[in-house]
Coordinates of C-alpha atoms (C1' of nucleotides) in Angstrom, one line a residue:
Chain A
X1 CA -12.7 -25.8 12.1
X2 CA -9.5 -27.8 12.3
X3 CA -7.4 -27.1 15.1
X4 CA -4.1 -26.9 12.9
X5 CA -6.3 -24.7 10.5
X6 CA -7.3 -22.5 13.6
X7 CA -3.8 -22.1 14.3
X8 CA -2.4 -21.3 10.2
X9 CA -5.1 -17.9 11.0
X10 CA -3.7 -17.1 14.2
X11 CA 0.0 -17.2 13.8
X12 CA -0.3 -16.1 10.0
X13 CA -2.4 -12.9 11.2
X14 CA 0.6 -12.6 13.5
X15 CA 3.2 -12.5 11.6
X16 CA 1.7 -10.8 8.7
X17 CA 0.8 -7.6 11.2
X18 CA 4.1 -7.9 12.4
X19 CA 5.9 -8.0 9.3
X20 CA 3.6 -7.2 6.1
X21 CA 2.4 -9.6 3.7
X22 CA 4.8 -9.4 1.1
X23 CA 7.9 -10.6 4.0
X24 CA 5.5 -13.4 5.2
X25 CA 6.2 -16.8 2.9
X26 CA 4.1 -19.7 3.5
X27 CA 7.2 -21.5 4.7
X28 CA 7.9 -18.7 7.4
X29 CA 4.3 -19.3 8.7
X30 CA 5.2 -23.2 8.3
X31 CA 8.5 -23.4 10.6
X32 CA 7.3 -20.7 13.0
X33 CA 4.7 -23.2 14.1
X34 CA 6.7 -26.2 13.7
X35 CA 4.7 -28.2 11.0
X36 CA 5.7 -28.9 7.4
X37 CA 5.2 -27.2 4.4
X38 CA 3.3 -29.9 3.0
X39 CA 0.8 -29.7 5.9
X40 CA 0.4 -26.5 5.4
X41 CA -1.0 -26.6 2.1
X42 CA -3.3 -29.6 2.8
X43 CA -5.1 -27.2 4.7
X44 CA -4.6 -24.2 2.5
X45 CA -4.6 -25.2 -0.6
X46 CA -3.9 -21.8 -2.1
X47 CA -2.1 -18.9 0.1
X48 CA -4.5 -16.7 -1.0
X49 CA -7.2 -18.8 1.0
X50 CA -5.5 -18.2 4.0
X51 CA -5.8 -13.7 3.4
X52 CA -9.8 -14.6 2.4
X53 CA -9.9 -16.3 5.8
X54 CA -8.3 -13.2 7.2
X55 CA -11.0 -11.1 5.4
X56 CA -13.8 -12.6 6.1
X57 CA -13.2 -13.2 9.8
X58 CA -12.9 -9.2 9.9
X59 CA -15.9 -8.5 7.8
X60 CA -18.0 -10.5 10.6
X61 CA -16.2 -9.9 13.4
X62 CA -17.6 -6.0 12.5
X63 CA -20.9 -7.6 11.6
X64 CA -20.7 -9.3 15.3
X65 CA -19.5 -5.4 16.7
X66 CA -22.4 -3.4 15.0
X67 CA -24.9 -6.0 16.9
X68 CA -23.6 -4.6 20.3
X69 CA -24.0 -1.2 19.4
X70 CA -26.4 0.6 22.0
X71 CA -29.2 2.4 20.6
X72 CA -29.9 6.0 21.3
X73 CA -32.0 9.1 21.0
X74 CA -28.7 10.7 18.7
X75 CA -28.0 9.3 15.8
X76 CA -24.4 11.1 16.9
X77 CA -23.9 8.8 19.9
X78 CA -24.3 5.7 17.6
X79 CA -22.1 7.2 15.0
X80 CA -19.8 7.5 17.2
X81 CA -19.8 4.2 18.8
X82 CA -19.5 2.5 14.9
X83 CA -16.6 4.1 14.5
X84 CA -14.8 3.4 17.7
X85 CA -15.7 -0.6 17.0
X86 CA -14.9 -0.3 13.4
X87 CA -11.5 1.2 14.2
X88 CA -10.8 -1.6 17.0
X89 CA -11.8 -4.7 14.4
X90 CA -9.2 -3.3 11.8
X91 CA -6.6 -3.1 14.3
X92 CA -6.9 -6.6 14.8
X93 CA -6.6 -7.4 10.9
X94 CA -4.4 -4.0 10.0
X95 CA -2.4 -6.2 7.4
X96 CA -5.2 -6.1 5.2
X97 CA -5.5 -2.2 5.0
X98 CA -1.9 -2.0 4.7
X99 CA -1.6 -4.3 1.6
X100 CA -5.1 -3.2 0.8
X101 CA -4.3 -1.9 -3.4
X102 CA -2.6 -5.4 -3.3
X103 CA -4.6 -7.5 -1.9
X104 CA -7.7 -6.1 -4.3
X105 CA -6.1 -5.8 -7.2
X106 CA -4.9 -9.8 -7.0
X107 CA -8.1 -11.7 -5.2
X108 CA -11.3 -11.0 -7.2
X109 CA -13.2 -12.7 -4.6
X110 CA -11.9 -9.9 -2.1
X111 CA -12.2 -7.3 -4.4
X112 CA -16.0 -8.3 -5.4
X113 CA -17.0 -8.4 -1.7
X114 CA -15.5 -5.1 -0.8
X115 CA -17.3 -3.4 -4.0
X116 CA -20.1 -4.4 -2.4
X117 CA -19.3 -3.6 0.9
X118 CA -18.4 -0.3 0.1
X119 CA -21.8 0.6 -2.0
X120 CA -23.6 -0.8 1.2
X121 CA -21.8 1.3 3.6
X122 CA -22.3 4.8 1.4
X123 CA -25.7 4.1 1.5
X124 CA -25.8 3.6 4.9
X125 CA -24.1 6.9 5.6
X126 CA -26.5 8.9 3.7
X127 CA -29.2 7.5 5.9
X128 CA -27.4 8.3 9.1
X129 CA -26.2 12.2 7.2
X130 CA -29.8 12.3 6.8
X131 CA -31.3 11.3 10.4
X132 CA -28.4 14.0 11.8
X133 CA -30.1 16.9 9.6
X134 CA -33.5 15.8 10.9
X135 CA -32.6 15.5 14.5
X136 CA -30.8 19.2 14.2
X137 CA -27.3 17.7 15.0
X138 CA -25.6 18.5 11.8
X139 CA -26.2 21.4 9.6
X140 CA -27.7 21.3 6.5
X141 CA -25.6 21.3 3.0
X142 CA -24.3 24.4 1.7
X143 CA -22.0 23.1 -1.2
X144 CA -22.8 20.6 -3.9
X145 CA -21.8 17.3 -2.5
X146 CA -21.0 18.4 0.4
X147 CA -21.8 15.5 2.0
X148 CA -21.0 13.1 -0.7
X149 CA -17.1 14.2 -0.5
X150 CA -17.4 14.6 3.2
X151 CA -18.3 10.8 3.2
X152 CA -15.3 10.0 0.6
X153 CA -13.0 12.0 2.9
X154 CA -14.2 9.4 5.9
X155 CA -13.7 6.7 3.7
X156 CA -10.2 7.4 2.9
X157 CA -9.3 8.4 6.3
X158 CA -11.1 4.9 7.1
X159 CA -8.8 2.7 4.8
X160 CA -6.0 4.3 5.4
X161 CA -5.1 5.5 9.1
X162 CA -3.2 2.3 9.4
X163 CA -1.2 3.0 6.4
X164 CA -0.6 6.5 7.9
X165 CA 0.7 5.3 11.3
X166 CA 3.1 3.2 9.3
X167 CA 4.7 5.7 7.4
X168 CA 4.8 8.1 10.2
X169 CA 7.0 5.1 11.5
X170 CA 4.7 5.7 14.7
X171 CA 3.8 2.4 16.4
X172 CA 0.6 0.6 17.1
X173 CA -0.6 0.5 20.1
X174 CA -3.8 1.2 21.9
X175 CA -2.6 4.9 22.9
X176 CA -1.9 5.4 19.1
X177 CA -5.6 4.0 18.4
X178 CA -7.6 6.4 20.5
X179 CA -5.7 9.6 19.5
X180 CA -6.5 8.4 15.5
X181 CA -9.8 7.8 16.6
X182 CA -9.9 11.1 18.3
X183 CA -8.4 12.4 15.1
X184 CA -10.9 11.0 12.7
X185 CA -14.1 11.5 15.0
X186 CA -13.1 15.4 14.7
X187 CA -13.7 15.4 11.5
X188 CA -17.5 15.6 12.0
X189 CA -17.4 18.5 14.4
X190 CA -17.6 21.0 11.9
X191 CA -20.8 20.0 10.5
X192 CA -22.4 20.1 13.7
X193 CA -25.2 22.4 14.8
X194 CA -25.1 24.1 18.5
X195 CA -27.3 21.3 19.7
X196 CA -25.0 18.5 17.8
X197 CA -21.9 20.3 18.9
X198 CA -23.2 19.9 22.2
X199 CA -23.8 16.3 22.3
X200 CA -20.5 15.6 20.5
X201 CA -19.0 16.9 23.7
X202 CA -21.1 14.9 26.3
X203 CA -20.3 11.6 24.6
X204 CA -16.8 12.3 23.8
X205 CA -16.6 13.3 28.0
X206 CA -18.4 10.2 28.9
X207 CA -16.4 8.2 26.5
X208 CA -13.2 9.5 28.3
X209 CA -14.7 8.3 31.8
X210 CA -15.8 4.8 30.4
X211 CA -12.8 3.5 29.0
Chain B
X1 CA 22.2 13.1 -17.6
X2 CA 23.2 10.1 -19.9
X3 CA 20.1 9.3 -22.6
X4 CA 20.1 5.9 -21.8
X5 CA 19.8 6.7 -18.3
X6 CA 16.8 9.2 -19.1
X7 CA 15.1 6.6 -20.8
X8 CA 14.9 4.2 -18.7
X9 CA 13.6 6.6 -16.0
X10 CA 10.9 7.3 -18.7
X11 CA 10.1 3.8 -18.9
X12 CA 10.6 2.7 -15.8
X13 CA 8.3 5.4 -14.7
X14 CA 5.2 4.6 -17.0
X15 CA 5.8 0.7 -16.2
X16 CA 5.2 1.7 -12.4
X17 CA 2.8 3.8 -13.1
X18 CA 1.0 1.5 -15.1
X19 CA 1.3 -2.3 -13.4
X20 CA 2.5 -0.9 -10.1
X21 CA 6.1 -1.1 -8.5
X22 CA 5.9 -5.0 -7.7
X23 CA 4.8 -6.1 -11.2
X24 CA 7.9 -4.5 -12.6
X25 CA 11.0 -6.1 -12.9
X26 CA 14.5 -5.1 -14.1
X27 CA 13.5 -7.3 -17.1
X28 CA 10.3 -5.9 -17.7
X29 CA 11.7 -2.3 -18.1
X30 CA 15.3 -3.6 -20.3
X31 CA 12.4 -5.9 -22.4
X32 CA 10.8 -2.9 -23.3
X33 CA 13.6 -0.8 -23.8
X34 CA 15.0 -3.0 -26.7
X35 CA 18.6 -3.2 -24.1
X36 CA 20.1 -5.7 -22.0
X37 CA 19.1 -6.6 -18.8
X38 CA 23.7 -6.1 -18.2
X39 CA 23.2 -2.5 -20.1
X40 CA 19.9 -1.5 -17.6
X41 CA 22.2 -2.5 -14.1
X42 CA 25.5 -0.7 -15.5
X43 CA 23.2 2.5 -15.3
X44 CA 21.4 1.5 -11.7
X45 CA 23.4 -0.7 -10.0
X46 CA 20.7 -1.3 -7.3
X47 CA 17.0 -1.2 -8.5
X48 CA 16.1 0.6 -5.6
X49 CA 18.3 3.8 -7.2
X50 CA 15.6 3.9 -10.0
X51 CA 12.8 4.4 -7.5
X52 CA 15.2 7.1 -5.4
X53 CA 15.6 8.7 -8.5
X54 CA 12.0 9.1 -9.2
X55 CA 11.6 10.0 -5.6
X56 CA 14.0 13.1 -5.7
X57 CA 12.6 14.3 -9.4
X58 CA 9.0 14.3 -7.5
X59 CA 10.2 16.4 -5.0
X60 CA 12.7 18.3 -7.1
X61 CA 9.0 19.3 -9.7
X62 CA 7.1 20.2 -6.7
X63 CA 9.8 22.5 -5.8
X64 CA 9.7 23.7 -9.0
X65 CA 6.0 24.2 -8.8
X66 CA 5.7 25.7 -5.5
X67 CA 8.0 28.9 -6.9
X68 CA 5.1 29.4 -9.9
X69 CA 2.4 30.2 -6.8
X70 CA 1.1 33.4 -7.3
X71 CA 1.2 35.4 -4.1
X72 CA -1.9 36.9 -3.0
X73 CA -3.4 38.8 -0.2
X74 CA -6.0 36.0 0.3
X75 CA -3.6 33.1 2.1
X76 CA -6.4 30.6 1.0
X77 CA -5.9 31.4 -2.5
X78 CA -1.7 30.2 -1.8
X79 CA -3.3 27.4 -0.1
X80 CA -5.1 26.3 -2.8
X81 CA -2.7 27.0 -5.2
X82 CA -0.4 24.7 -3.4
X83 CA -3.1 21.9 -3.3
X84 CA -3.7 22.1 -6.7
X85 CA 0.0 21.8 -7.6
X86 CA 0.6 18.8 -5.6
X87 CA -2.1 17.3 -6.2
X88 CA -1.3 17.3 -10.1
X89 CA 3.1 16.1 -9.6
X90 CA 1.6 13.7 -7.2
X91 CA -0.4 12.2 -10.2
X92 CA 2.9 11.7 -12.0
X93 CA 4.4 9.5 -9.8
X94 CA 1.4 7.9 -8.5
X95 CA 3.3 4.5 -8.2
X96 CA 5.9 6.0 -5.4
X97 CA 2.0 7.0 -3.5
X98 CA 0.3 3.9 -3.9
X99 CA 3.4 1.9 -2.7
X100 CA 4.3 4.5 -0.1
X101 CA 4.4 2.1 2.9
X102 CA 6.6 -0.5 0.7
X103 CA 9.0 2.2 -0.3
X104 CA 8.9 3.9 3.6
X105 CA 10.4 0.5 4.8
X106 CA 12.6 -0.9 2.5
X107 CA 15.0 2.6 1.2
X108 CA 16.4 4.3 4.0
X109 CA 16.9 6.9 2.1
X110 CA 13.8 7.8 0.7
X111 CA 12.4 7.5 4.5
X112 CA 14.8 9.6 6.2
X113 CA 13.9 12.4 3.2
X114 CA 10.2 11.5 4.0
X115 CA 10.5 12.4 7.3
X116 CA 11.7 15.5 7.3
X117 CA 9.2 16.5 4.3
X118 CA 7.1 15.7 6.7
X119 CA 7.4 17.2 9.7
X120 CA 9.1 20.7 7.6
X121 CA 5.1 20.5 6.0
X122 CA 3.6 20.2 9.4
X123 CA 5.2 23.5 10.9
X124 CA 4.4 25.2 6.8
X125 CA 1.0 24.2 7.8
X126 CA 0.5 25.6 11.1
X127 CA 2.0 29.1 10.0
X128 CA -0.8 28.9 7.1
X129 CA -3.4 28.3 10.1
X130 CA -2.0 31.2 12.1
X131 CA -2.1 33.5 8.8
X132 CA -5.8 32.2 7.9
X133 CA -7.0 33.2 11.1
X134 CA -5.3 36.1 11.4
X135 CA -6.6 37.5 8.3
X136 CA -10.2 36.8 9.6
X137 CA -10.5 33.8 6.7
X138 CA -10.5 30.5 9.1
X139 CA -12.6 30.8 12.4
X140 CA -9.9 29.9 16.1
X141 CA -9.4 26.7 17.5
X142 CA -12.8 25.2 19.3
X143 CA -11.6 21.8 20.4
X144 CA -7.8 20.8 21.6
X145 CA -5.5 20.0 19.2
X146 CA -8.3 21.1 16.4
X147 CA -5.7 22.2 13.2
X148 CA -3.1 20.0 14.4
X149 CA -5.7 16.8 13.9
X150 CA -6.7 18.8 11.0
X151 CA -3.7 18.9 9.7
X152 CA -3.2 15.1 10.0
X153 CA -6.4 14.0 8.0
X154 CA -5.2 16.3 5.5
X155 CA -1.9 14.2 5.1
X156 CA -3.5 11.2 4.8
X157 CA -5.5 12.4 2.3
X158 CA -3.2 13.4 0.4
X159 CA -1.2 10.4 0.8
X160 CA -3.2 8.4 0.1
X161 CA -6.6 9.9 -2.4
X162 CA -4.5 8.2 -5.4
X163 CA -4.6 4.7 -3.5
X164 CA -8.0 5.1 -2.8
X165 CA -8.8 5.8 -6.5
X166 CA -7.3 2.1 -6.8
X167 CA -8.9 0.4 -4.2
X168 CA -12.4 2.0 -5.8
X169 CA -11.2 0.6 -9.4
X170 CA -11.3 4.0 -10.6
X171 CA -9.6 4.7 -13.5
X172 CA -7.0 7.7 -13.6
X173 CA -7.7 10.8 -15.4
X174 CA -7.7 14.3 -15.6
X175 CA -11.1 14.5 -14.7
X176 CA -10.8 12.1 -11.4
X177 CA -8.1 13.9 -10.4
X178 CA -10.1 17.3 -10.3
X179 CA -12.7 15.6 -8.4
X180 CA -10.8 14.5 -6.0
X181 CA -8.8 18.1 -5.8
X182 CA -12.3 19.4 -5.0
X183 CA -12.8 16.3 -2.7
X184 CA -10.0 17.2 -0.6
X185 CA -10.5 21.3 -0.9
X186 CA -14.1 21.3 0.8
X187 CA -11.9 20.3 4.1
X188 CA -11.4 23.4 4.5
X189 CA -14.9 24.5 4.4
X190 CA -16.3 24.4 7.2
X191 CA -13.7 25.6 9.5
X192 CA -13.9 28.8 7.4
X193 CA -15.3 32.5 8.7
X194 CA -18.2 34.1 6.5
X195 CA -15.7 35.8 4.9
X196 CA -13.4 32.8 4.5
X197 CA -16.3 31.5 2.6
X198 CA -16.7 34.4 0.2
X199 CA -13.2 34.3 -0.6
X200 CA -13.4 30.1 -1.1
X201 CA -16.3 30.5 -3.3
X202 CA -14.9 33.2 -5.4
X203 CA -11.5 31.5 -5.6
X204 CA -13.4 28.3 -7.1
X205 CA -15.5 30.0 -9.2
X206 CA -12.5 31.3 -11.0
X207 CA -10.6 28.2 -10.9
X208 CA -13.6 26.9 -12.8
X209 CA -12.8 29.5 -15.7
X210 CA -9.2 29.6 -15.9
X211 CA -9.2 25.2 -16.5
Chain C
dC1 C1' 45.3 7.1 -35.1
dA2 C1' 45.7 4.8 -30.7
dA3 C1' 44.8 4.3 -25.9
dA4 C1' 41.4 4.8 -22.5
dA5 C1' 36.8 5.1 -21.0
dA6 C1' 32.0 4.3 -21.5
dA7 C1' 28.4 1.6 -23.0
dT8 C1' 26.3 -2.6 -24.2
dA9 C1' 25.3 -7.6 -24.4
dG10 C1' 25.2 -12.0 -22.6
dT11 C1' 25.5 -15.4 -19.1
dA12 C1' 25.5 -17.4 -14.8
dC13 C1' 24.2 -17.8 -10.1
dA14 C1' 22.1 -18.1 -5.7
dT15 C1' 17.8 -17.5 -3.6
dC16 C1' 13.1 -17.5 -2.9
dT17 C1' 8.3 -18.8 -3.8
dG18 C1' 3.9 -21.2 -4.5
dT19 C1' 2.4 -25.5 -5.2
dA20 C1' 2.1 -30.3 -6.9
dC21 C1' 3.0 -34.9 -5.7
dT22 C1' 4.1 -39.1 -3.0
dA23 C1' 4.8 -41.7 1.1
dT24 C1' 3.9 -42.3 5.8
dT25 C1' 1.5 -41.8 10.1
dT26 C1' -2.5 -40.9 12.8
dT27 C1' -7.4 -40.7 13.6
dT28 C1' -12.0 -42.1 12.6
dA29 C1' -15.7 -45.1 11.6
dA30 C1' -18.0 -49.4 10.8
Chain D
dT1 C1' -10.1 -54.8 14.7
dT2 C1' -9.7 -53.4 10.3
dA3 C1' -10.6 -50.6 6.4
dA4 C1' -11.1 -45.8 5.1
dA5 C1' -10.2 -41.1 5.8
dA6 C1' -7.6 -37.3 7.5
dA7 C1' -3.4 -35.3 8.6
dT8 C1' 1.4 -34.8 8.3
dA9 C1' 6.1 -34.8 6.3
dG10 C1' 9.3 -34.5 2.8
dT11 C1' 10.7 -33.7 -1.8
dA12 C1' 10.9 -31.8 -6.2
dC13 C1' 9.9 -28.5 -9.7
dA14 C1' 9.4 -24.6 -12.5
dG15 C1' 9.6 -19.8 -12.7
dA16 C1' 11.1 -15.4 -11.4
dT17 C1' 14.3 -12.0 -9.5
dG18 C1' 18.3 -9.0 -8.4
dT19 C1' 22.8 -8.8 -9.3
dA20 C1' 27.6 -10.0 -10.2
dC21 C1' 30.9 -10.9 -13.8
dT22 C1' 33.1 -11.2 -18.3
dA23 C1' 33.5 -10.1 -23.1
dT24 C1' 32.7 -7.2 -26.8
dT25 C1' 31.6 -2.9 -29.1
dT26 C1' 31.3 2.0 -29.3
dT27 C1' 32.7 6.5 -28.0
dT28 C1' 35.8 9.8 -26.2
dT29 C1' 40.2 11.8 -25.6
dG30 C1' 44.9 13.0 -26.1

DNA sequence: CAAAAAATAGTACATCTGTACTATTTTTAA
DNA sequence: TTAAAAATAGTACAGATGTACTATTTTTTG
């Protein structure tokens, strides 16, 4: 890629964490980095482009993320670990959750991909809901969709801790991360068998030693 | 309350509703109206009082609401109660939820009102955890900060389960909505004592009845 | 009824925005 | 070295938006 195109991403993502979307015009991107307006737009012929770059380079950057993941005997540990890397990838592009009901309901080609992304991902969850049952780290179901609204629940929390830290007018920063991820990770305790319960604890120890 | 002025609440409020906050202009709402675009802004000299005014009358109906609770022994059947009630004058003004962030940071205002909503909810809720426990219907504290991170995922899901219906391109109706009230209720679940469990099952049962 | 107040209409303005278009400069390739 | 391609700058435009302002009409009040 270009090195002026490069450099639209990086100062856009910028600006647009800094200051939302909707208070980012192309021409405040433009004279931040010192080039014309017209330049601009040779590279990025539409703005919207320029929030699909955004978009995509998240959706691989996580693609990249889940190949580090280290395999273990609990399914638990590399729950865990998904959502620590997941949480740390959308901090990098947190405009995009913010302005997320925006951003879908205006770019089809966003909206299309995240349809897809989301079926993908609840399948996914079953499979891992169901491994946890099997290993006896999480307890079986005792209402009707239990699981299936536990999963929504994640989702929601998912999309929209970002949001939350906004409106609690709380700022981000790397503390704030780790206590939402705490926050979010606790969710699954519940669930948890004896045996899970206890591995929850282990990795969430270890985890406070490693980093 | 002027008619004029009532109506253009009224219209205002199914045009946010409907196309969302930012694809609603003064225009859109005097167009609609049959008035002038001079007649709407002698009424609301600043568009942002339209969406204060919408803000207060949510929270003016939920005060309303909250003095209809039937007082039980059972604290879980107030709490649900409570959940159901918001959950339904949310739906109302789902534009002031799915725009929440926007609204947050431009109106003062509304924020400094938000805020204290806020944190007057978060010391309702802990009183409700105490009482719960007490009454041998929610099981103690396991982890640190266990209801106060609680607590938090329930905010965010309930500021934010009418954006999510968005972002899945879910349309809005009675019956979503009582999805996602159940959704949202089964957090309470599993931090619940047998007995807790009784109680949530009978109270749902009935629910089931009654509407 | 007449004066005052309230309500309504209409217009104008300044600003912002995405983007299309042209001209010029710089870089690449043959 | 020279023609072609890529990159950059600058300008212009059309549309939308909130709001300020004035003039007119309607309603209220004494």
């Amino acid at each position: 890629m270009n090195k002026t195109k490069k450099r639209i991403l990086e100062v856009s993502l910028e600006l647009f964490n800094a200051n939302g979307i909707s208070n980012v015009s192309l021409r405040t991107i433009s004279d931040k980095m010192g080039i014309s307006i017209g330049n601009l737009t040779y590279h990025f012929k539409k703005r919207d482009e320029i929030i699909e770059a955004h978009y995509f380079q998240l959706v691989e950057d996580y693609e990249t993320s889940m190949t580090k993941i280290k395999f273990a005997d609990s399914t638990l540990m590399v729950l865990l670990q998904m959502s620590y890397l997941l949480m740390r990838d959308i901090y990098r592009y947190r405009f995009i959750l913010v302005d997320l009901v925006h951003i879908l309901q205006e770019d089809t080609i966003i909206r299309e991909h995240y349809i897809e992304l989301s079926k993908s991902r609840e399948q996914q969850f079953d499979e891992i809901f169901k491994s946890l049952i099997e290993q006896g780290e999480m307890r079986k179901e005792i209402l009707d969709n239990e699981y299936k609204f536990f999963f929504l629940r994640l989702k929601i929390l998912a999309d929209f801790w970002i949001s939350s830290l906004r409106v609690e007018n709380r700022p981000l920063n790397e503390d704030v991360i780790s206590e939402y991820e705490e926050i979010i990770i606790q969710s699954f305790f519940p669930y948890l068998t004896d045996q899970g319960r206890k591995n929850y604890l282990l990795i969430r120890n270890k985890k406070l030693v490693s980093h």
